[in-house]
Coordinates of C-alpha atoms in Angstrom, one line a residue:
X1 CA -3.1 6.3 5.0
X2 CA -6.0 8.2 6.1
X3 CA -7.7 8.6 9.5
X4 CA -10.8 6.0 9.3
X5 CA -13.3 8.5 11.4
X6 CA -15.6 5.6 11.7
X7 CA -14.0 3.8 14.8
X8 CA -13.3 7.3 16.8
X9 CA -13.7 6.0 20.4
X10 CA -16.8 6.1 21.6
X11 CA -16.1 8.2 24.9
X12 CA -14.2 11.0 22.7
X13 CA -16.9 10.7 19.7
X14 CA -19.1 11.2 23.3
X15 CA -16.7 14.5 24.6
X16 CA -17.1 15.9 20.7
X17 CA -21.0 15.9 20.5
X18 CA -20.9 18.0 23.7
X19 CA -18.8 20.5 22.0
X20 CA -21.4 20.7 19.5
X21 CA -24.2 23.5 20.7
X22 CA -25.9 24.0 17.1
X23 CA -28.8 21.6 16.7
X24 CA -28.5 21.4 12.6
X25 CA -24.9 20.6 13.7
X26 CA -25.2 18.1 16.7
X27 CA -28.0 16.9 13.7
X28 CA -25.4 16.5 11.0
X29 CA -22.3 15.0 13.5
X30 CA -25.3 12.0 14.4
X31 CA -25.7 11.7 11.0
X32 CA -22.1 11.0 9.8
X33 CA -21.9 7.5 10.4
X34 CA -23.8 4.6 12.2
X35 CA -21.1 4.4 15.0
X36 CA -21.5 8.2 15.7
X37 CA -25.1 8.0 15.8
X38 CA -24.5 5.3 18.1
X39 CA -22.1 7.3 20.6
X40 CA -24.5 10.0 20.2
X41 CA -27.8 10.7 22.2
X42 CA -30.8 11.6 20.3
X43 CA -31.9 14.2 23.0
X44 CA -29.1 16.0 24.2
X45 CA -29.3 18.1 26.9
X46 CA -26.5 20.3 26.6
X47 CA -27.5 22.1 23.6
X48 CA -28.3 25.8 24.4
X49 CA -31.4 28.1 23.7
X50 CA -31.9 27.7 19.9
X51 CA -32.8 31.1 17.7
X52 CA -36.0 30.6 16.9
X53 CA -37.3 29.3 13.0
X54 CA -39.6 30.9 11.3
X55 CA -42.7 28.4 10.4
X56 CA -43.7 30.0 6.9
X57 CA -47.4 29.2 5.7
X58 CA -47.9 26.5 3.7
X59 CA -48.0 27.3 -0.7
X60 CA -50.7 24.8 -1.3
X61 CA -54.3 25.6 -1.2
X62 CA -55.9 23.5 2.1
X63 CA -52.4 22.0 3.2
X64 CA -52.5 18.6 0.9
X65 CA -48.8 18.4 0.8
X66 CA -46.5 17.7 3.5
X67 CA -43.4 19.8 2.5
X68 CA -43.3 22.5 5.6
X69 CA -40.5 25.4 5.3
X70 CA -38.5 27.0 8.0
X71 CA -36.9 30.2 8.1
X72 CA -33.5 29.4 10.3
X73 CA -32.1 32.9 11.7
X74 CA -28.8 31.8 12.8
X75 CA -27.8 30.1 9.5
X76 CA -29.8 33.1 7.2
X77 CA -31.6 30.0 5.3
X78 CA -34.5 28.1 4.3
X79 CA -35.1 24.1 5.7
X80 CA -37.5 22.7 3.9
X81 CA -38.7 19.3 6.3
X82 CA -41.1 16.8 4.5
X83 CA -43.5 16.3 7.6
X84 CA -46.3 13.8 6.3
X85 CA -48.0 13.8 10.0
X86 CA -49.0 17.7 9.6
X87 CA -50.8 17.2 6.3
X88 CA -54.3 18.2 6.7
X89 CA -53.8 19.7 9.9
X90 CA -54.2 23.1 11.2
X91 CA -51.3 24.4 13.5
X92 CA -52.7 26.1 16.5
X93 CA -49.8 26.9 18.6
X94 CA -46.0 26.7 19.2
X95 CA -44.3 26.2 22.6
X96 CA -41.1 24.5 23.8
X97 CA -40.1 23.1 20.4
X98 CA -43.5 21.6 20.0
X99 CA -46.4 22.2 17.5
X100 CA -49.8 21.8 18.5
X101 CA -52.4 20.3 15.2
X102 CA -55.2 19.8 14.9
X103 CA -58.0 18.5 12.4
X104 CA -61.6 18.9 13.3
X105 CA -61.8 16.7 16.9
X106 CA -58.4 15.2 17.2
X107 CA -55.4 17.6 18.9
X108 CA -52.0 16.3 19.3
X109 CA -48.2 17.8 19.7
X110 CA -45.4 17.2 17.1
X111 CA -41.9 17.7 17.4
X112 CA -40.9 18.3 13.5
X113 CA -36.8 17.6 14.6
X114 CA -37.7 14.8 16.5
X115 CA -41.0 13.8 14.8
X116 CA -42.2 12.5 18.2
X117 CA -46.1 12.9 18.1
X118 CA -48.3 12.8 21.9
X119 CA -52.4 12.5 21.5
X120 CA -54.0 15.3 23.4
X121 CA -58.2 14.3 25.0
X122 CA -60.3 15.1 21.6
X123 CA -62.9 17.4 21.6
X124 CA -65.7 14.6 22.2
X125 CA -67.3 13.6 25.2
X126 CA -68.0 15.7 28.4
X127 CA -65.1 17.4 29.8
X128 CA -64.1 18.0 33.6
X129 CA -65.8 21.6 35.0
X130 CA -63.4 23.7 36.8
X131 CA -65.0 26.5 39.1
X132 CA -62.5 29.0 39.3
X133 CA -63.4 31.6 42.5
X134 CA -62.7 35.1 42.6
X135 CA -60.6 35.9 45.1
X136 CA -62.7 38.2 46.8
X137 CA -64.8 35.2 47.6
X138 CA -64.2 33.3 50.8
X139 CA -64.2 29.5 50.6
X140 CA -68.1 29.3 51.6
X141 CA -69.1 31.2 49.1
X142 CA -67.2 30.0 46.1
X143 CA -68.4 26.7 47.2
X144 CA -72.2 27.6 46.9
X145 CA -71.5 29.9 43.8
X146 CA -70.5 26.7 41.6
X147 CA -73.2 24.1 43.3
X148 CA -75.4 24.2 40.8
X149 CA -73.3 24.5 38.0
X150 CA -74.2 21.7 35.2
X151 CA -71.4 20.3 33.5
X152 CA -74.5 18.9 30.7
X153 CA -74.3 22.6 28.8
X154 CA -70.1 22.5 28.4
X155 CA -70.7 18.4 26.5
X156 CA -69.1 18.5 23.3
X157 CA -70.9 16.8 20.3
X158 CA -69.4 15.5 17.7
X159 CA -70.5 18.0 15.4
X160 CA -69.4 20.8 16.7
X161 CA -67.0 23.3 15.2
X162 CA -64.1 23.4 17.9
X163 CA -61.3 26.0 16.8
X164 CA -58.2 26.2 19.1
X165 CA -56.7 29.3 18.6
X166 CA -53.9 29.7 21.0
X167 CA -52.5 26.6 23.1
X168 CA -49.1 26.5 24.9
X169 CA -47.2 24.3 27.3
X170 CA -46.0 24.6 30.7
X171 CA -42.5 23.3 30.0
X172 CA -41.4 20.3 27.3
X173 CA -43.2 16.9 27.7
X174 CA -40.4 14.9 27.1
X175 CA -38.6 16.1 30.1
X176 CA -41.6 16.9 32.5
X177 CA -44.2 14.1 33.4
X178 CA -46.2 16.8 34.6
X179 CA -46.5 19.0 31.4
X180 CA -49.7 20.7 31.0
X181 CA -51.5 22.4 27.8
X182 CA -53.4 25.3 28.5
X183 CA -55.9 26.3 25.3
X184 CA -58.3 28.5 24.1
X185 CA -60.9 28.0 21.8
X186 CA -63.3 29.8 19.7
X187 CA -66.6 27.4 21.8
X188 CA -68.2 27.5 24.9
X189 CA -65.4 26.0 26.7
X190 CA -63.4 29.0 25.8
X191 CA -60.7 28.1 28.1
X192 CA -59.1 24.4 29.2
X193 CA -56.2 22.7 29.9
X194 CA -55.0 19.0 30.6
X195 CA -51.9 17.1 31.7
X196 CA -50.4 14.8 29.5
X197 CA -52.0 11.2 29.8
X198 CA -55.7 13.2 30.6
X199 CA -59.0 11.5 28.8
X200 CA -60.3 15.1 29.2
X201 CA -60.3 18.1 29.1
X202 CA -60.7 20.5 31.9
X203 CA -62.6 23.4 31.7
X204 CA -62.7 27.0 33.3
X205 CA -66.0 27.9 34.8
X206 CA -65.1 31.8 35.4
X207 CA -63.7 34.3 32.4
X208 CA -65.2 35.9 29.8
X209 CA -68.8 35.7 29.2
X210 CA -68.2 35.1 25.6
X211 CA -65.2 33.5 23.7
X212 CA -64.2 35.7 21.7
X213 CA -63.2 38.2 24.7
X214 CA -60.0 36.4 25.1
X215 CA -56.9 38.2 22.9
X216 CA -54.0 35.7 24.5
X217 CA -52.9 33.6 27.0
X218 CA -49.8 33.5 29.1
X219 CA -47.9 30.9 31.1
X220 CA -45.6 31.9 34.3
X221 CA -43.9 30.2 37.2
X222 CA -47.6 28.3 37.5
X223 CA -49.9 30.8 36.8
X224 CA -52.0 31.5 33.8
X225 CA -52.5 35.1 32.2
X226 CA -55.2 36.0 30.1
X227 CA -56.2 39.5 28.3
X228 CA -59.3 40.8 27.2
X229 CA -60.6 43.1 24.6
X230 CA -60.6 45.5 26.9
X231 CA -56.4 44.9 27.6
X232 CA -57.9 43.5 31.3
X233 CA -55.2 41.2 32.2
X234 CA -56.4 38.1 34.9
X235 CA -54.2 35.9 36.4
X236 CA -55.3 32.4 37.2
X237 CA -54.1 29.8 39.9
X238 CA -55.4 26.2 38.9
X239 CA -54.2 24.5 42.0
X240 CA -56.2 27.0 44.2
X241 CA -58.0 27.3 42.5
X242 CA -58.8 31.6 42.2
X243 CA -58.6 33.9 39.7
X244 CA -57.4 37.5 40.4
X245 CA -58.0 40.5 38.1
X246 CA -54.8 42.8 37.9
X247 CA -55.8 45.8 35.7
X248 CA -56.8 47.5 32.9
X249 CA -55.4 48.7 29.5
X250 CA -52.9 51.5 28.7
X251 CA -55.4 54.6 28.2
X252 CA -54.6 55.3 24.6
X253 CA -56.3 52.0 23.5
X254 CA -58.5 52.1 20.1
X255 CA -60.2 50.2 18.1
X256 CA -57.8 49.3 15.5
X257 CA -55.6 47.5 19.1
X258 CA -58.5 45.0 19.5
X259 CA -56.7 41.6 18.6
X260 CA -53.4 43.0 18.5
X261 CA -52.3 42.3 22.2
X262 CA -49.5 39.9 23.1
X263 CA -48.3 38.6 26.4
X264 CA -45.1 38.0 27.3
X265 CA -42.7 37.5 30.3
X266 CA -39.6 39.0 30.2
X267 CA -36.9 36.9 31.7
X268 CA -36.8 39.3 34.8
X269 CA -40.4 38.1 35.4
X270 CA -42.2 41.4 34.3
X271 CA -45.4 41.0 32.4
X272 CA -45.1 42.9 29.5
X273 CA -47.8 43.7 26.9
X274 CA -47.3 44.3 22.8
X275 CA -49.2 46.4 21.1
X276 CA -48.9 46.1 17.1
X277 CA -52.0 47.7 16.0
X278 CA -51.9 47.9 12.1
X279 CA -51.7 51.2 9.9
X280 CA -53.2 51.0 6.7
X281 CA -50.7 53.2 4.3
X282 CA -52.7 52.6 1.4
X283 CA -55.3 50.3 -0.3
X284 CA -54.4 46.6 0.6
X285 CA -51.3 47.4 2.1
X286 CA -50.4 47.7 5.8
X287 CA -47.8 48.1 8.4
X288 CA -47.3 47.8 12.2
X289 CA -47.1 50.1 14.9
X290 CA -45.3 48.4 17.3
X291 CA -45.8 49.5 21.7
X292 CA -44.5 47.8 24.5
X293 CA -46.1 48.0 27.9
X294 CA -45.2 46.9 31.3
X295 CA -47.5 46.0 34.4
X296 CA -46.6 47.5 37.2
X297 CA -46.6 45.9 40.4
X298 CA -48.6 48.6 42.6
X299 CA -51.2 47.6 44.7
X300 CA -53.7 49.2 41.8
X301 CA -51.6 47.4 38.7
X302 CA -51.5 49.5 35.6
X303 CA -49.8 49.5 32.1
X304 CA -46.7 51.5 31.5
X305 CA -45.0 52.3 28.0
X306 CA -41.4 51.2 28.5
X307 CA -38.6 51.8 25.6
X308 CA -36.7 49.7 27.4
X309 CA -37.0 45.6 27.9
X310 CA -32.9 45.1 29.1
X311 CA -31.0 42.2 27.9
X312 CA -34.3 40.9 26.1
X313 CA -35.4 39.8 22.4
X314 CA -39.0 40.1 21.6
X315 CA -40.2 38.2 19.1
X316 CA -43.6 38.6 17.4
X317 CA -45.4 36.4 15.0
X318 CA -49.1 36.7 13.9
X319 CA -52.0 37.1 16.3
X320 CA -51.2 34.6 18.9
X321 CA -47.3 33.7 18.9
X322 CA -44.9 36.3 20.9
X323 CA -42.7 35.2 23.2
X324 CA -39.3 37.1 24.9
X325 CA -35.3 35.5 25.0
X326 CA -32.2 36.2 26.3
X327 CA -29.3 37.8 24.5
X328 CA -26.9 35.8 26.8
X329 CA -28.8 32.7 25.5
X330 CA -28.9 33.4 22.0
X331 CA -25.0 34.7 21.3
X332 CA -26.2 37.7 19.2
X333 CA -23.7 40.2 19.6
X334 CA -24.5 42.1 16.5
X335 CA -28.1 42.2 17.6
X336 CA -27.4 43.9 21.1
X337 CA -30.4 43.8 23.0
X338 CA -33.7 45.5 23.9
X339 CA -35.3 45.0 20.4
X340 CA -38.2 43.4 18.3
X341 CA -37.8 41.0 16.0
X342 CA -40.9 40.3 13.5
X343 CA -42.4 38.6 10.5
X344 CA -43.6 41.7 8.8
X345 CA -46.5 40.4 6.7
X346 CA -47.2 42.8 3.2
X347 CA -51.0 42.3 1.9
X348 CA -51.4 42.4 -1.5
X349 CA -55.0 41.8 -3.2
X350 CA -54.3 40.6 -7.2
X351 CA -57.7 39.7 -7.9
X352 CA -60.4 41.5 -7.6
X353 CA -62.7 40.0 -9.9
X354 CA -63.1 37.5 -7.3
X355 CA -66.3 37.9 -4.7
X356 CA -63.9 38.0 -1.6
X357 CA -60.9 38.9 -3.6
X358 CA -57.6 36.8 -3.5
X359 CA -54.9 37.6 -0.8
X360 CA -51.6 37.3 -1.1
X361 CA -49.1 38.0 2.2
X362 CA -45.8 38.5 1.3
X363 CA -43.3 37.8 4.1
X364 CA -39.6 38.8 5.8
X365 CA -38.3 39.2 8.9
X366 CA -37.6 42.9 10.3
X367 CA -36.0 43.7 13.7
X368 CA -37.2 47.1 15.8
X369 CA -35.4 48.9 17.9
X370 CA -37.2 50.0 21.2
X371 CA -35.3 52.9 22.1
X372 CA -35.2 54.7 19.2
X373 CA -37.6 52.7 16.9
X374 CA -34.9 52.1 14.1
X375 CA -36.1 49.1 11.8
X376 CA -33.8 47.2 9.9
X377 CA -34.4 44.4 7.4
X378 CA -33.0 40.9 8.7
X379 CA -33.7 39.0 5.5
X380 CA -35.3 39.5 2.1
X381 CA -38.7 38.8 0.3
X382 CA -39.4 35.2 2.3
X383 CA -42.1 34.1 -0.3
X384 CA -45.4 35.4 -1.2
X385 CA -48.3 33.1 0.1
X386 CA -52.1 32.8 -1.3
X387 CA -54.9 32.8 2.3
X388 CA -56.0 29.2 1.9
X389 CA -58.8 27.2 2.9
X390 CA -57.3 26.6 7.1
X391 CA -56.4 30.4 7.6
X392 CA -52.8 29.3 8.3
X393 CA -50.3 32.1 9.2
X394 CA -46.7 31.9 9.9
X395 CA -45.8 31.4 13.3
X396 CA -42.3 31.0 15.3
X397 CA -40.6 28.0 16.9
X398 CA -37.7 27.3 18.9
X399 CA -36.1 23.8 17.7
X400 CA -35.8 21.3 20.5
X401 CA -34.4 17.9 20.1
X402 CA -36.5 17.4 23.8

């Protein structure tokens, strides 16, 4: 007579699921039977750092659909989730396992494991004014510089156009009350943040004088980083608050760098800057050149080239989604270290009867090495993917049952 797996004991169904550190596995053992599921939690926390998926753009024109596909590196396939609450939305950002949408005034996060969904402050109303002082200023000063400030000419009407087009969170909102979700936008109120549970947003008096300075924001033991178009890196304090400028670009900046910055902490705390410029090699095709800078930490801050990030994976997505992991986290062996891993995105322009022409990006996943710049293919031809109407790109996530 067979073993009836059903009525397991609880506590050793309990010591198994601990065993388990892949979440499409832990996913799967839940799923086995109702008395498994029931032994089992539904947010674990002894699963590991995840490899990250790759969120590939979506194949219907204006995102009508629901069916959302994900690259998985460590089992070298394709999950395709049917996720009814992204349809129509636009996803602005990626952090801690959560996706940030959003469609026209209304941001939220979504877990696509978990489906959990958490309402952000919409872009309606008038938001709280931060006044963030230099820290050259003493506390008189900074007091009178913001006096007069008028919070009437940062009010947000329910007309306008309000794009986010980075936002990332201090840590995961299930597991920290205190979570905050730091944006910015392509509007006035370039940059703002708010806790979860805010009706508002707050907003950042001192930056850029326009928007559209801003390349990327960074989050770090709690302090935010922002770079310019001029690779100017500023570190904020929001409890202070202050800002604090900490230097300028690597002196062989061009044109063809601006938008092509990336922040990123490495896991010894450096500040490290990517540089993926494109190369056009010929007519509606294009590659990247890939650089890696690190700030130093002299009293006058500069960027370095480095060739050498340790026991780190870079990973690098798009315009606004790069982010740095452990190798002792992510069990890559055959990986070793001190690389890049990237969607390499191939343009290809098939009609050009069309007034603006019709885009195609064609899609796999390449890894770099920094040392001696050796690129290898991880996967094959990913899909090919018309530009539709929400300007949707691919982006990375690391999956979090939390």
């Amino acid at each position: 007579m067979g073993r009836d797996w059903q009525h397991l004991p609880p506590e050793l169904l309990q010591v198994i699921g601990k065993k388990v550190t892949s979440l499409t596995d832990y996913i799967r053992f839940r799923a086995v039977c109702r008395p498994w599921q029931t032994a089992s939690t539904l947010r674990p926390d002894h699963l590991p750092l995840q490899l990250p998926w790759l969120m590939l753009p979506y194949r219907s024109n204006g995102n009508n659909d629901s069916t959302r596909r994900f690259y998985d590196l460590s089992a070298s396939k394709i999950h395709e989730l049917d996720l009814p609450e992204t349809r129509g939305m636009s996803i602005r950002g990626s952090s801690h396992g959560w996706l940030v949408l959003q469609k026209r005034q209304v941001v939220s996060l979504f877990n696509p494991i978990t489906r959990a969904t958490i309402s952000l402050p919409p872009f309606s109303g008038r938001p709280t004014a931060l006044g963030i002082a230099p820290t050259t200023l003493d506390g008189s000063d900074a007091e009178n510089l913001f006096k007069n400030w008028e919070d009437d000419q940062y009010a947000i009407n329910p007309t306008n156009n309000v794009m986010v087009r980075k936002a990332i969170l201090t840590s995961s909102p299930v597991l920290d009350p205190s979570c905050t979700v730091f944006l910015f936008t392509n509007s006035t109120w370039w940059l703002a943040f708010c806790k979860i549970g805010d009706k508002c947003w707050t907003l950042n008096k001192f930056g850029c004088d326009w928007p559209w300075g801003i390349c990327d924001i960074m989050y770090s033991n709690g302090l935010l980083y922002t770079i310019d178009l001029f690779c100017e890196v500023t570190m904020y304090n929001v409890d202070n608050p202050s800002r604090t400028l900490l230097g300028g670009g690597p002196g062989n900046m061009n044109l063809l760098s601006l938008f092509c910055f990336h922040l990123v902490e490495r896991v010894s705390g450096d500040i490290l800057l990517i540089d993926d410029k494109p190369i056009y090699v010929n007519e509606g095709l294009m590659k990247a050149e890939h650089k890696v800078y690190k700030l130093s930490n002299d009293e006058e801050p500069e960027w370095i080239e480095v060739i050498d990030v340790g026991q780190n994976v870079l990973f690098l997505c798009g315009k606004y989604n790069a982010f740095s992991l452990s190798r002792a986290n992510l069990q890559l062996p055959e990986w070793g270290a001190n690389c890049l891993c990237y969607d390499s995105v191939r343009t290809e322009q098939r009609n050009r009867q069309e007034s603006c022409g019709s885009w195609y990006y064609n899609h796999n996943i390449k890894l770099a090495r920094l040392d001696d710049g050796k690129v290898t293919d991880i996967t094959g031809d990913l899909g090919s993917f018309q530009e539709n109407d929400l300007w949707e790109r691919s982006l990375w996530l690391t999956p979090s049952l939390l």
